[in-house]
């Protein structure tokens, strides 16, 4: 846990932070608005006392209420991993700015987040599905996407509250029905 | 000559056999139940380079529009040199690569979704087949992340056993890499020696873990079993000649003029580009950045061990190969230290049968043979991870292919892709 990193982050990013800087074990976590992602990432990478030069990961998260984009960065100036959570992206129209202007490598990571969650990264030149087939319509890692079988569920009381909802129209269940109805050709 | 537009899109709904015949490359077959029609209908659509739908992004439209004298070539998905099921659509001008569009997803199994519906112990089974050449490291990343969530102290003997087995597997993976790189350049002999080495190591690990490839050995809070006699005797035999055998294998390639000429100066990834792409592992160190998670962000017992992080400045395919050879030497040193300092004690911490960590988030990253393997997991207090994100190094490393290939010859495509060491099981998740 790097306590000086906390003061450095607060000094550099004071206005952008939403909530306190959270530190646990070897991780430091900050929360920001999705709109301020380009500014914050640029400061983090280019400020001389921060120098977070390696984008370790970019992940989408669906909390059931909102979407998040989570960045993990590494810097030679600290012993901590830095986690940036762009929080509060609405689920019905998830949009976030792209990080490709700083890290070209974010392009595929954003494509993956789009493929799995439907988060549209504005500024990504090649935002198309990367794993799922092109004619696929739903977003598999969203919490309202239910697996069609129960075999993968654990024996414990593992079915989560958010997954007990009604299956949305246009989700995987309907596609399976279409395939079943289609004439053999 | 005006740029050629993509071929007219084919409708998915086929009504008559006549449409099928017309679709089959305009060829006329006598009978409608001709098996060749069926074959064309199935295969022709699947493996056409130009996708049968309008371009989804500007970049896709730009790529699938041919310029003067250009052509498309499908490399894969079932090509022996693509290290799995990868399709590279190459845009060629003569024999030169102009542009490339990698098409992924042929091995996509939705492991992250499955993990979010499995409990914490079952997740470790699911992540094994991702990086099938180095499955211990994928387990290690998951275990590291979960241990932070659960707040459990791992016994020191278990940490030593993890490092010992991990470094053995790193050597197996790198040895195989040396062989496959040579194989993709047309040399058959090195892969045979590689498999001899790798087979000894996986048999050794089979004695320890019970499986040759998908070990499922690391547990949250320790490892599955203690060291046993058969493993130790096999390891002792192998260690007595490992260093010499590595040098012999390396000499086979280092002093091979064809190999060196075909890799030196090919596919140069400079320092700035490598950092921009987020490349990790040997590929980044070959470009001059000394980033190794074992040293950059130490985990387990690596701070106590002595080893170097080899780097090179050239950034070409040959440098990426030589880095791997150096890493094998460093791994042998680490194994030696592990065996000398192995402490006594338990190999598992005491944990309940069903883990329900407190709500929280954690990121665990380890240095795998291909780079940083990371796992970001979120717990909501139930027995299943709320979110389980797998960061695979080959996925990011493969992304540099569109930047490295243009300007190179078609034959060098293999030297470049193979030198990045992608494993498609991990890329496609």
Coordinates of C-alpha atoms in Angstrom, one line a residue:
Chain A
X1 CA 0.0 0.0 0.0
X2 CA 1.6 3.2 -1.2
X3 CA 0.4 6.1 0.9
X4 CA 2.3 8.7 -1.0
X5 CA 0.5 7.7 -4.2
X6 CA -2.7 8.7 -2.6
X7 CA -1.5 12.3 -1.9
X8 CA 0.0 12.5 -5.4
X9 CA -3.3 11.4 -7.0
X10 CA -5.3 13.8 -4.9
X11 CA -3.0 16.7 -5.8
X12 CA -3.1 15.9 -9.5
X13 CA -6.7 14.8 -10.0
X14 CA -8.5 16.7 -7.2
X15 CA -11.5 17.8 -9.3
X16 CA -11.9 14.6 -11.3
X17 CA -12.2 12.2 -8.3
X18 CA -15.7 11.0 -7.3
X19 CA -15.3 9.6 -3.8
X20 CA -12.2 9.0 -1.8
X21 CA -9.0 7.2 -3.0
X22 CA -9.4 3.6 -1.8
X23 CA -6.4 1.6 -0.9
X24 CA -6.2 -2.1 0.0
X25 CA -3.2 -4.4 0.0
X26 CA -1.3 -3.6 -3.2
X27 CA -4.1 -1.8 -5.0
X28 CA -5.1 1.8 -5.2
X29 CA -8.5 2.6 -6.6
X30 CA -10.1 5.8 -7.8
X31 CA -13.6 6.5 -9.2
X32 CA -14.2 9.0 -11.9
X33 CA -17.0 10.1 -14.3
X34 CA -16.9 8.5 -17.7
X35 CA -16.6 11.8 -19.4
X36 CA -13.3 12.7 -17.7
X37 CA -11.6 9.4 -18.8
X38 CA -9.4 11.0 -21.5
X39 CA -8.2 13.8 -19.2
X40 CA -7.5 11.6 -16.3
X41 CA -5.7 8.9 -18.3
X42 CA -3.6 11.6 -20.0
X43 CA -2.6 13.1 -16.6
X44 CA -1.9 9.7 -15.2
X45 CA 0.4 8.7 -18.1
X46 CA 2.2 12.0 -18.7
X47 CA 2.5 13.6 -15.2
X48 CA 6.1 13.3 -14.1
X49 CA 5.4 12.0 -10.6
X50 CA 2.8 9.4 -11.8
X51 CA 4.0 8.0 -15.1
X52 CA 1.5 5.2 -15.5
X53 CA 2.8 4.0 -18.8
X54 CA 1.5 0.5 -19.1
X55 CA -2.2 -0.2 -19.6
X56 CA -2.5 -3.5 -17.8
X57 CA -6.1 -4.1 -18.5
X58 CA -9.4 -2.6 -19.6
X59 CA -12.6 -4.4 -18.6
X60 CA -16.3 -3.7 -18.8
X61 CA -18.4 -4.5 -15.7
X62 CA -22.2 -4.7 -15.4
X63 CA -23.2 -4.2 -11.8
X64 CA -26.9 -4.8 -12.6
X65 CA -27.8 -1.1 -12.2
X66 CA -25.1 0.7 -14.1
X67 CA -22.1 -0.2 -16.4
X68 CA -18.5 0.5 -15.5
X69 CA -15.3 0.6 -17.5
X70 CA -12.3 -0.5 -15.3
X71 CA -8.7 0.4 -16.2
X72 CA -5.7 -1.1 -14.5
X73 CA -2.4 0.8 -14.9
X74 CA 1.2 0.1 -13.9
X75 CA 3.9 2.7 -13.1
X76 CA 7.5 2.4 -12.2
X77 CA 7.0 5.2 -9.6
X78 CA 4.9 3.1 -7.2
X79 CA 4.5 -0.4 -5.8
X80 CA 0.7 -0.4 -6.3
X81 CA -1.5 -1.3 -9.2
X82 CA -3.8 1.6 -10.0
X83 CA -7.5 0.8 -10.7
X84 CA -9.6 3.5 -12.3
X85 CA -13.3 2.9 -12.3
X86 CA -15.4 5.0 -14.8
X87 CA -18.6 4.6 -12.9
X88 CA -22.2 5.4 -13.6
X89 CA -22.6 4.5 -17.3
X90 CA -26.3 4.0 -18.0
X91 CA -27.3 0.5 -18.9
X92 CA -29.8 1.4 -21.6
X93 CA -27.4 3.5 -23.6
X94 CA -23.9 2.7 -22.4
X95 CA -21.3 5.1 -23.9
X96 CA -17.7 5.9 -22.8
X97 CA -14.8 7.7 -24.4
X98 CA -12.1 5.6 -26.0
X99 CA -8.6 5.3 -24.6
X100 CA -7.1 4.5 -28.0
X101 CA -5.7 8.0 -28.4
X102 CA -3.2 7.1 -25.6
X103 CA -2.8 3.4 -25.9
X104 CA -3.3 1.9 -29.3
X105 CA -3.6 -1.5 -27.6
X106 CA -6.9 -0.4 -26.0
X107 CA -8.6 -1.0 -29.4
X108 CA -9.1 -4.7 -29.1
X109 CA -9.8 -4.5 -25.3
X110 CA -12.6 -2.0 -26.1
X111 CA -13.8 -4.2 -28.9
X112 CA -14.1 -7.0 -26.4
X113 CA -15.9 -4.8 -23.9
X114 CA -18.3 -3.8 -26.6
X115 CA -18.8 -7.4 -27.7
X116 CA -19.6 -8.6 -24.2
X117 CA -21.4 -5.6 -22.7
X118 CA -22.5 -3.4 -25.6
X119 CA -20.5 -0.4 -24.2
X120 CA -19.9 2.0 -27.2
X121 CA -16.5 3.5 -27.0
X122 CA -16.6 6.8 -28.8
X123 CA -13.4 7.4 -30.8
X124 CA -12.5 3.8 -31.4
X125 CA -12.1 3.5 -35.1
X126 CA -12.9 -0.2 -35.4
X127 CA -15.6 -0.9 -32.8
X128 CA -17.1 -4.2 -34.0
X129 CA -17.6 -7.6 -32.4
X130 CA -14.4 -9.5 -31.9
X131 CA -15.4 -12.9 -30.5
X132 CA -19.1 -13.4 -31.2
X133 CA -20.3 -13.9 -34.8
X134 CA -21.3 -10.7 -36.6
X135 CA -25.0 -11.5 -36.8
X136 CA -25.2 -11.9 -33.0
X137 CA -27.5 -9.4 -31.3
X138 CA -27.2 -9.8 -27.6
X139 CA -24.4 -9.0 -25.1
X140 CA -23.4 -12.2 -23.2
X141 CA -21.7 -10.8 -20.1
X142 CA -24.6 -8.6 -19.1
X143 CA -26.3 -9.6 -16.0
X144 CA -29.7 -10.0 -17.7
X145 CA -28.2 -12.6 -20.1
X146 CA -29.1 -15.9 -18.6
X147 CA -27.4 -19.1 -19.4
X148 CA -29.8 -21.5 -21.0
X149 CA -28.9 -24.5 -18.8
X150 CA -28.4 -24.9 -15.1
X151 CA -25.5 -27.2 -15.4
X152 CA -22.9 -24.5 -15.0
X153 CA -24.5 -23.2 -11.8
X154 CA -23.0 -24.4 -8.5
X155 CA -24.9 -26.5 -6.1
X156 CA -24.9 -23.8 -3.5
X157 CA -27.5 -21.0 -3.4
X158 CA -25.6 -19.4 -6.1
X159 CA -28.3 -17.9 -8.3
X160 CA -28.0 -14.2 -7.8
X161 CA -30.7 -11.8 -7.2
X162 CA -30.1 -9.9 -10.5
X163 CA -30.3 -13.0 -12.5
X164 CA -33.8 -14.0 -11.4
X165 CA -35.4 -11.4 -13.6
X166 CA -37.5 -12.0 -16.7
X167 CA -35.6 -13.0 -19.8
X168 CA -35.5 -9.9 -22.1
X169 CA -36.8 -10.1 -25.6
X170 CA -34.1 -10.4 -28.2
X171 CA -31.8 -12.2 -25.8
X172 CA -30.3 -15.6 -26.5
X173 CA -33.5 -17.5 -25.7
X174 CA -35.3 -16.0 -28.7
X175 CA -32.4 -16.7 -31.0
X176 CA -32.5 -20.3 -30.0
X177 CA -36.2 -20.4 -30.7
X178 CA -35.6 -19.0 -34.2
X179 CA -33.0 -21.7 -34.9
X180 CA -35.5 -24.4 -33.8
X181 CA -38.2 -23.0 -36.0
X182 CA -36.1 -22.6 -39.1
X183 CA -36.7 -25.1 -41.8
X184 CA -33.9 -27.6 -42.4
X185 CA -32.2 -26.3 -45.6
Chain B
X1 CA -8.9 0.9 -62.7
X2 CA -11.4 1.9 -60.0
X3 CA -11.1 0.2 -56.6
X4 CA -13.0 -3.1 -56.6
X5 CA -16.0 -3.0 -54.3
X6 CA -16.8 -6.0 -52.1
X7 CA -18.7 -8.7 -53.7
X8 CA -22.5 -8.4 -53.7
X9 CA -23.9 -9.5 -50.4
X10 CA -25.6 -12.9 -50.3
X11 CA -28.9 -13.1 -48.7
X12 CA -29.2 -15.7 -45.9
X13 CA -32.6 -16.9 -47.0
X14 CA -32.2 -19.3 -49.8
X15 CA -35.4 -20.5 -51.4
X16 CA -34.6 -22.6 -54.5
X17 CA -31.9 -24.9 -55.6
X18 CA -31.3 -22.6 -58.6
X19 CA -30.2 -19.8 -56.3
X20 CA -27.8 -22.2 -54.6
X21 CA -26.3 -23.2 -57.9
X22 CA -25.9 -19.6 -58.9
X23 CA -24.3 -18.8 -55.6
X24 CA -21.8 -21.6 -56.0
X25 CA -19.4 -19.5 -58.0
X26 CA -21.7 -19.4 -61.0
X27 CA -20.9 -22.9 -61.8
X28 CA -23.6 -25.0 -63.4
X29 CA -24.1 -28.5 -62.0
X30 CA -26.4 -31.0 -63.6
X31 CA -28.3 -32.1 -60.6
X32 CA -29.5 -30.1 -57.6
X33 CA -28.5 -32.8 -55.1
X34 CA -25.0 -32.8 -56.4
X35 CA -22.7 -33.1 -53.3
X36 CA -20.4 -30.4 -54.8
X37 CA -23.3 -27.9 -54.5
X38 CA -23.7 -28.7 -50.9
X39 CA -19.9 -28.4 -50.3
X40 CA -19.8 -25.0 -52.1
X41 CA -22.7 -23.7 -50.2
X42 CA -21.3 -24.6 -46.9
X43 CA -17.6 -24.0 -47.4
X44 CA -17.8 -21.2 -49.9
X45 CA -19.5 -18.9 -47.6
X46 CA -17.4 -19.7 -44.5
X47 CA -14.0 -19.2 -46.0
X48 CA -14.6 -16.3 -48.4
X49 CA -12.3 -13.5 -47.3
X50 CA -14.9 -10.8 -47.9
X51 CA -17.6 -11.0 -45.3
X52 CA -21.2 -11.4 -46.6
X53 CA -22.6 -8.3 -44.8
X54 CA -22.1 -4.6 -45.2
X55 CA -19.0 -3.2 -43.4
X56 CA -19.7 -2.4 -39.8
X57 CA -17.0 0.2 -39.3
X58 CA -15.1 2.6 -41.5
X59 CA -11.9 0.6 -40.9
X60 CA -13.6 -2.6 -42.0
X61 CA -15.0 -1.0 -45.2
X62 CA -11.6 0.5 -46.0
X63 CA -9.9 -2.9 -45.4
X64 CA -12.3 -4.9 -47.6
X65 CA -11.9 -2.5 -50.6
X66 CA -9.2 -3.6 -52.9
X67 CA -6.8 -1.1 -54.5
X68 CA -5.0 -1.5 -57.8
X69 CA -3.3 -4.9 -58.2
X70 CA -4.2 -6.1 -54.7
X71 CA -5.8 -9.3 -53.6
X72 CA -7.1 -11.0 -50.5
X73 CA -5.6 -14.2 -49.0
X74 CA -7.2 -16.1 -46.2
X75 CA -4.6 -17.5 -43.9
X76 CA -6.4 -20.0 -41.7
X77 CA -8.5 -20.7 -39.7
X78 CA -7.2 -24.2 -40.2
X79 CA -3.6 -23.4 -41.0
X80 CA -0.9 -25.3 -39.1
X81 CA 1.2 -22.2 -38.6
X82 CA -1.4 -20.1 -36.9
X83 CA -1.0 -21.8 -33.5
X84 CA -4.6 -22.6 -33.0
X85 CA -7.7 -21.5 -34.9
X86 CA -6.8 -18.0 -36.1
X87 CA -7.8 -16.5 -39.4
X88 CA -5.7 -13.7 -40.8
X89 CA -7.2 -12.0 -43.8
X90 CA -4.2 -10.7 -45.7
X91 CA -4.3 -7.9 -48.3
X92 CA -1.5 -8.6 -50.7
X93 CA 0.2 -6.6 -53.4
X94 CA 2.2 -9.2 -55.2
X95 CA 4.0 -11.0 -52.5
X96 CA 4.0 -8.1 -50.1
X97 CA 1.5 -7.7 -47.3
X98 CA -0.3 -4.4 -47.4
X99 CA -2.7 -4.8 -44.6
X100 CA -4.1 -7.5 -42.3
X101 CA -7.3 -8.1 -40.5
X102 CA -7.1 -10.8 -37.8
X103 CA -10.5 -12.6 -37.3
X104 CA -10.8 -14.1 -33.8
X105 CA -13.5 -16.0 -32.0
X106 CA -13.3 -19.5 -33.5
X107 CA -12.4 -20.9 -30.0
X108 CA -14.6 -18.6 -27.9
X109 CA -16.2 -20.6 -25.1
X110 CA -17.4 -17.8 -22.9
X111 CA -15.2 -18.8 -20.0
X112 CA -15.8 -15.5 -18.1
X113 CA -19.5 -16.1 -18.2
X114 CA -19.1 -19.7 -17.1
X115 CA -16.8 -18.6 -14.3
X116 CA -19.4 -16.1 -13.1
X117 CA -21.8 -19.0 -12.7
X118 CA -19.3 -21.4 -11.0
X119 CA -18.2 -21.2 -7.4
X120 CA -14.7 -20.1 -6.5
X121 CA -13.2 -23.6 -6.5
X122 CA -14.8 -24.5 -9.8
X123 CA -13.4 -21.4 -11.5
X124 CA -9.9 -22.8 -11.2
X125 CA -11.0 -25.8 -13.3
X126 CA -12.5 -23.5 -15.9
X127 CA -9.4 -21.3 -16.4
X128 CA -7.1 -24.3 -17.0
X129 CA -7.7 -24.9 -20.7
X130 CA -7.3 -21.2 -21.7
X131 CA -3.6 -21.1 -22.0
X132 CA -3.2 -24.8 -22.6
X133 CA 0.6 -24.6 -22.8
X134 CA 1.0 -22.8 -19.5
X135 CA -2.2 -23.5 -17.6
X136 CA -0.5 -23.2 -14.2
X137 CA 0.0 -19.5 -14.7
X138 CA -3.7 -18.8 -15.5
X139 CA -4.6 -20.7 -12.3
X140 CA -2.0 -18.7 -10.5
X141 CA -3.5 -15.3 -11.5
X142 CA -7.0 -16.4 -10.5
X143 CA -5.7 -17.8 -7.2
X144 CA -3.7 -14.7 -6.5
X145 CA -6.8 -12.5 -7.1
X146 CA -9.0 -14.7 -4.9
X147 CA -6.5 -14.9 -2.1
X148 CA -6.6 -11.1 -1.9
X149 CA -10.4 -11.3 -1.7
X150 CA -10.4 -13.9 1.0
X151 CA -7.4 -12.5 2.9
X152 CA -5.7 -15.8 3.4
X153 CA -2.0 -16.3 4.1
X154 CA -0.4 -18.9 1.9
X155 CA 2.1 -21.3 3.6
X156 CA 5.7 -20.7 2.5
X157 CA 6.2 -24.2 1.3
X158 CA 3.2 -23.8 -1.0
X159 CA 4.7 -20.6 -2.4
X160 CA 7.9 -22.4 -3.1
X161 CA 6.1 -25.3 -4.8
X162 CA 4.2 -22.9 -6.9
X163 CA 7.3 -21.1 -8.1
X164 CA 9.1 -24.4 -8.7
X165 CA 6.2 -25.9 -10.8
X166 CA 5.6 -22.6 -12.5
X167 CA 9.2 -22.1 -13.6
X168 CA 9.3 -25.7 -14.9
X169 CA 6.2 -25.0 -17.0
X170 CA 7.8 -21.8 -18.2
X171 CA 10.8 -23.8 -19.5
X172 CA 8.4 -26.3 -21.2
X173 CA 6.5 -23.5 -22.9
X174 CA 9.6 -21.6 -24.0
X175 CA 11.2 -24.8 -25.3
X176 CA 8.2 -25.5 -27.3
X177 CA 8.2 -21.9 -28.6
X178 CA 11.8 -22.4 -29.9
X179 CA 10.7 -25.5 -31.8
X180 CA 7.5 -24.0 -33.3
X181 CA 9.3 -20.9 -34.4
X182 CA 11.8 -23.0 -36.3
X183 CA 9.0 -25.3 -37.6
X184 CA 7.1 -22.3 -39.0
X185 CA 10.3 -21.3 -40.8
X186 CA 10.6 -24.8 -42.3
X187 CA 13.1 -26.5 -40.0
X188 CA 11.7 -29.8 -38.7
X189 CA 14.5 -30.9 -36.4
X190 CA 14.3 -28.4 -33.5
X191 CA 10.6 -29.3 -32.7
X192 CA 11.6 -32.9 -32.1
X193 CA 14.2 -31.9 -29.5
X194 CA 11.7 -29.4 -28.0
X195 CA 9.2 -32.1 -27.5
X196 CA 11.7 -34.4 -25.8
X197 CA 12.4 -31.6 -23.3
X198 CA 8.8 -30.7 -22.9
X199 CA 7.7 -34.3 -22.5
X200 CA 10.2 -34.8 -19.6
X201 CA 8.8 -31.7 -17.9
X202 CA 5.1 -32.5 -18.3
X203 CA 5.7 -36.1 -17.2
X204 CA 7.4 -34.7 -14.1
X205 CA 4.5 -32.4 -13.5
X206 CA 2.1 -35.3 -14.1
X207 CA 3.8 -37.1 -11.2
X208 CA 3.3 -34.0 -9.1
X209 CA -0.2 -33.0 -10.1
X210 CA -1.8 -36.0 -11.8
X211 CA -2.2 -34.4 -15.3
X212 CA 0.1 -33.6 -18.1
X213 CA -1.5 -30.4 -19.5
X214 CA -4.5 -29.2 -17.5
X215 CA -3.1 -29.5 -14.0
X216 CA -5.7 -27.9 -11.8
X217 CA -3.0 -27.9 -9.1
X218 CA -3.1 -24.5 -7.4
X219 CA -5.7 -24.0 -4.8
X220 CA -6.9 -20.9 -3.0
X221 CA -4.6 -20.9 -0.1
X222 CA -2.0 -23.3 -1.3
X223 CA -1.4 -26.2 -3.7
X224 CA -3.2 -29.5 -4.1
X225 CA -0.5 -31.9 -2.9
X226 CA 3.0 -32.0 -1.5
X227 CA 6.1 -32.9 -3.4
X228 CA 6.5 -36.6 -3.9
X229 CA 9.3 -39.0 -4.5
X230 CA 8.7 -39.7 -8.2
X231 CA 8.5 -36.0 -9.0
X232 CA 11.7 -35.3 -7.1
X233 CA 13.7 -38.1 -8.7
X234 CA 12.5 -37.1 -12.2
X235 CA 13.4 -33.5 -11.5
X236 CA 16.8 -34.5 -10.2
X237 CA 17.6 -36.5 -13.3
X238 CA 16.4 -33.7 -15.5
X239 CA 18.2 -30.9 -13.6
X240 CA 21.5 -32.7 -14.0
X241 CA 21.5 -32.1 -17.7
X242 CA 18.9 -29.3 -18.2
X243 CA 21.4 -26.5 -18.7
X244 CA 23.5 -28.5 -21.2
X245 CA 20.4 -29.6 -23.1
X246 CA 19.2 -26.0 -23.3
X247 CA 22.5 -24.9 -24.8
X248 CA 22.4 -27.7 -27.3
X249 CA 18.9 -26.8 -28.4
X250 CA 19.7 -23.2 -28.7
X251 CA 22.9 -23.9 -30.6
X252 CA 20.8 -25.8 -33.2
X253 CA 19.0 -22.5 -34.0
X254 CA 21.5 -19.8 -33.1
X255 CA 24.1 -21.1 -35.4
X256 CA 21.7 -21.8 -38.2
X257 CA 22.3 -19.2 -40.9
X258 CA 18.8 -19.6 -42.5
X259 CA 17.1 -19.2 -39.2
X260 CA 19.1 -16.1 -38.2
X261 CA 18.7 -14.5 -41.6
X262 CA 15.0 -15.0 -41.7
X263 CA 14.4 -13.6 -38.3
X264 CA 17.0 -10.8 -37.9
X265 CA 15.5 -7.4 -38.7
X266 CA 12.0 -8.9 -39.4
X267 CA 9.0 -7.5 -37.6
X268 CA 10.7 -4.8 -35.7
X269 CA 8.6 -3.6 -32.7
X270 CA 10.2 -0.5 -31.3
X271 CA 10.0 0.6 -27.7
X272 CA 7.4 3.3 -28.0
X273 CA 5.0 1.2 -30.1
X274 CA 5.4 -1.8 -27.8
X275 CA 4.4 0.4 -24.8
X276 CA 1.5 1.9 -26.8
X277 CA 0.1 -1.5 -27.6
X278 CA 0.4 -2.7 -24.0
X279 CA 2.6 -5.6 -25.1
X280 CA 4.0 -7.5 -22.1
X281 CA 6.3 -10.4 -21.5
X282 CA 9.3 -11.4 -23.6
X283 CA 8.0 -9.4 -26.6
X284 CA 8.2 -6.2 -24.5
X285 CA 11.6 -7.0 -23.1
X286 CA 12.9 -7.7 -26.6
X287 CA 12.0 -4.1 -27.3
X288 CA 14.1 -2.8 -24.5
X289 CA 11.6 -2.3 -21.7
X290 CA 12.6 -4.3 -18.5
X291 CA 9.0 -5.0 -17.5
X292 CA 8.7 -8.4 -15.8
X293 CA 5.8 -8.7 -13.3
X294 CA 8.1 -10.9 -11.1
X295 CA 10.3 -7.8 -10.6
X296 CA 8.0 -4.9 -11.5
X297 CA 5.3 -5.9 -9.1
X298 CA 6.6 -8.8 -7.0
X299 CA 4.3 -11.5 -5.8
X300 CA 4.8 -14.9 -4.1
X301 CA 8.5 -15.4 -3.1
X302 CA 10.1 -13.8 -6.1
X303 CA 11.6 -10.9 -4.1
X304 CA 13.7 -13.5 -2.2
X305 CA 15.1 -15.1 -5.4
X306 CA 18.0 -14.0 -7.5
X307 CA 17.5 -13.9 -11.2
X308 CA 18.0 -11.4 -14.0
X309 CA 15.4 -9.8 -16.3
X310 CA 17.1 -10.1 -19.7
X311 CA 16.3 -7.4 -22.2
X312 CA 17.3 -6.6 -25.7
X313 CA 17.0 -3.5 -27.8
X314 CA 16.6 -4.8 -31.3
X315 CA 12.8 -5.7 -31.1
X316 CA 12.9 -8.0 -34.0
X317 CA 11.9 -11.7 -34.3
X318 CA 15.4 -12.8 -33.5
X319 CA 15.5 -10.7 -30.3
X320 CA 12.2 -12.2 -29.2
X321 CA 13.6 -15.6 -29.7
X322 CA 16.8 -14.9 -27.9
X323 CA 15.0 -13.4 -24.9
X324 CA 13.2 -16.8 -24.5
X325 CA 16.4 -18.7 -24.5
X326 CA 17.8 -16.3 -21.8
X327 CA 14.7 -16.8 -19.7
X328 CA 15.1 -20.5 -19.8
X329 CA 18.6 -20.1 -18.2
X330 CA 17.1 -17.8 -15.6
X331 CA 14.3 -20.2 -14.8
X332 CA 16.9 -23.0 -14.3
X333 CA 18.6 -20.7 -11.7
X334 CA 15.3 -20.1 -10.0
X335 CA 14.5 -23.8 -9.8
X336 CA 17.9 -24.4 -8.3
X337 CA 17.3 -21.9 -5.6
X338 CA 13.8 -23.3 -4.8
X339 CA 15.2 -26.7 -4.3
X340 CA 18.0 -25.4 -2.0
X341 CA 15.7 -23.3 0.1
X342 CA 12.5 -25.4 0.2
X343 CA 11.1 -25.0 3.7
X344 CA 9.1 -27.6 5.6
X345 CA 5.5 -27.2 6.6
X346 CA 1.9 -27.4 5.3
X347 CA 1.0 -26.8 1.7
X348 CA -2.6 -25.6 2.3
X349 CA -4.1 -23.0 4.4
X350 CA -7.2 -23.8 6.4
X351 CA -10.3 -22.6 4.4
X352 CA -13.9 -23.6 4.4
X353 CA -15.4 -25.9 1.8
X354 CA -17.5 -23.1 0.3
X355 CA -15.9 -19.7 0.1
X356 CA -18.0 -16.5 0.4
X357 CA -15.5 -13.6 0.4
X358 CA -16.5 -10.2 1.7
X359 CA -17.7 -7.9 -1.1
X360 CA -14.8 -6.3 -2.8
X361 CA -12.6 -6.1 -5.8
X362 CA -9.1 -7.4 -6.5
X363 CA -6.6 -7.6 -9.3
X364 CA -4.0 -10.3 -9.4
X365 CA -1.3 -10.5 -12.1
X366 CA 1.5 -12.9 -12.7
X367 CA 4.3 -13.2 -15.3
X368 CA 3.4 -16.1 -17.6
X369 CA 5.6 -17.3 -20.4
X370 CA 3.8 -15.0 -22.8
X371 CA 3.5 -12.0 -20.6
X372 CA 1.3 -10.6 -17.8
X373 CA -1.7 -12.7 -17.0
X374 CA -4.2 -10.9 -14.9
X375 CA -7.5 -11.6 -13.3
X376 CA -9.8 -8.9 -12.0
X377 CA -12.5 -10.4 -9.8
X378 CA -15.4 -8.7 -8.0
X379 CA -17.1 -10.4 -5.1
X380 CA -20.7 -9.6 -4.0
X381 CA -20.6 -11.8 -0.9
X382 CA -22.0 -14.9 -2.6
X383 CA -20.1 -18.1 -3.4
X384 CA -19.6 -17.1 -7.1
X385 CA -17.5 -14.3 -8.4
X386 CA -19.8 -11.4 -9.5
X387 CA -17.4 -10.5 -12.3
X388 CA -14.4 -12.5 -13.4
X389 CA -12.2 -10.8 -15.9
X390 CA -9.3 -12.6 -17.6
X391 CA -6.6 -10.6 -19.1
X392 CA -4.6 -12.7 -21.5
X393 CA -1.2 -11.5 -22.8
X394 CA -1.4 -13.2 -26.2
X395 CA -4.6 -11.3 -27.0
X396 CA -2.7 -8.0 -26.6
X397 CA 0.5 -9.3 -28.2
X398 CA -1.4 -10.5 -31.3
X399 CA -2.8 -7.0 -31.7
X400 CA 0.5 -5.8 -32.9
X401 CA 0.3 -8.1 -36.0
X402 CA -1.5 -5.5 -38.1
X403 CA 1.3 -3.0 -37.2
X404 CA 4.2 -5.4 -37.8
X405 CA 3.1 -7.2 -41.0
X406 CA 2.6 -4.5 -43.6
X407 CA 5.6 -4.2 -45.9
X408 CA 6.8 -7.7 -45.2
X409 CA 6.7 -10.6 -47.5
X410 CA 4.0 -13.2 -47.2
X411 CA 6.6 -15.8 -46.2
X412 CA 7.8 -13.6 -43.2
X413 CA 4.2 -13.5 -41.9
X414 CA 4.9 -16.8 -40.2
X415 CA 8.2 -15.7 -38.7
X416 CA 6.5 -12.7 -37.2
X417 CA 3.3 -14.3 -35.9
X418 CA 5.2 -17.3 -34.5
X419 CA 7.8 -15.0 -32.8
X420 CA 5.0 -13.3 -30.9
X421 CA 4.1 -16.7 -29.4
X422 CA 0.3 -16.5 -29.5
X423 CA -1.9 -19.2 -28.0
X424 CA -5.4 -19.0 -29.4
X425 CA -7.0 -20.8 -26.5
X426 CA -6.2 -17.9 -24.3
X427 CA -6.9 -15.2 -26.9
X428 CA -10.4 -16.4 -27.7
X429 CA -11.3 -17.3 -24.1

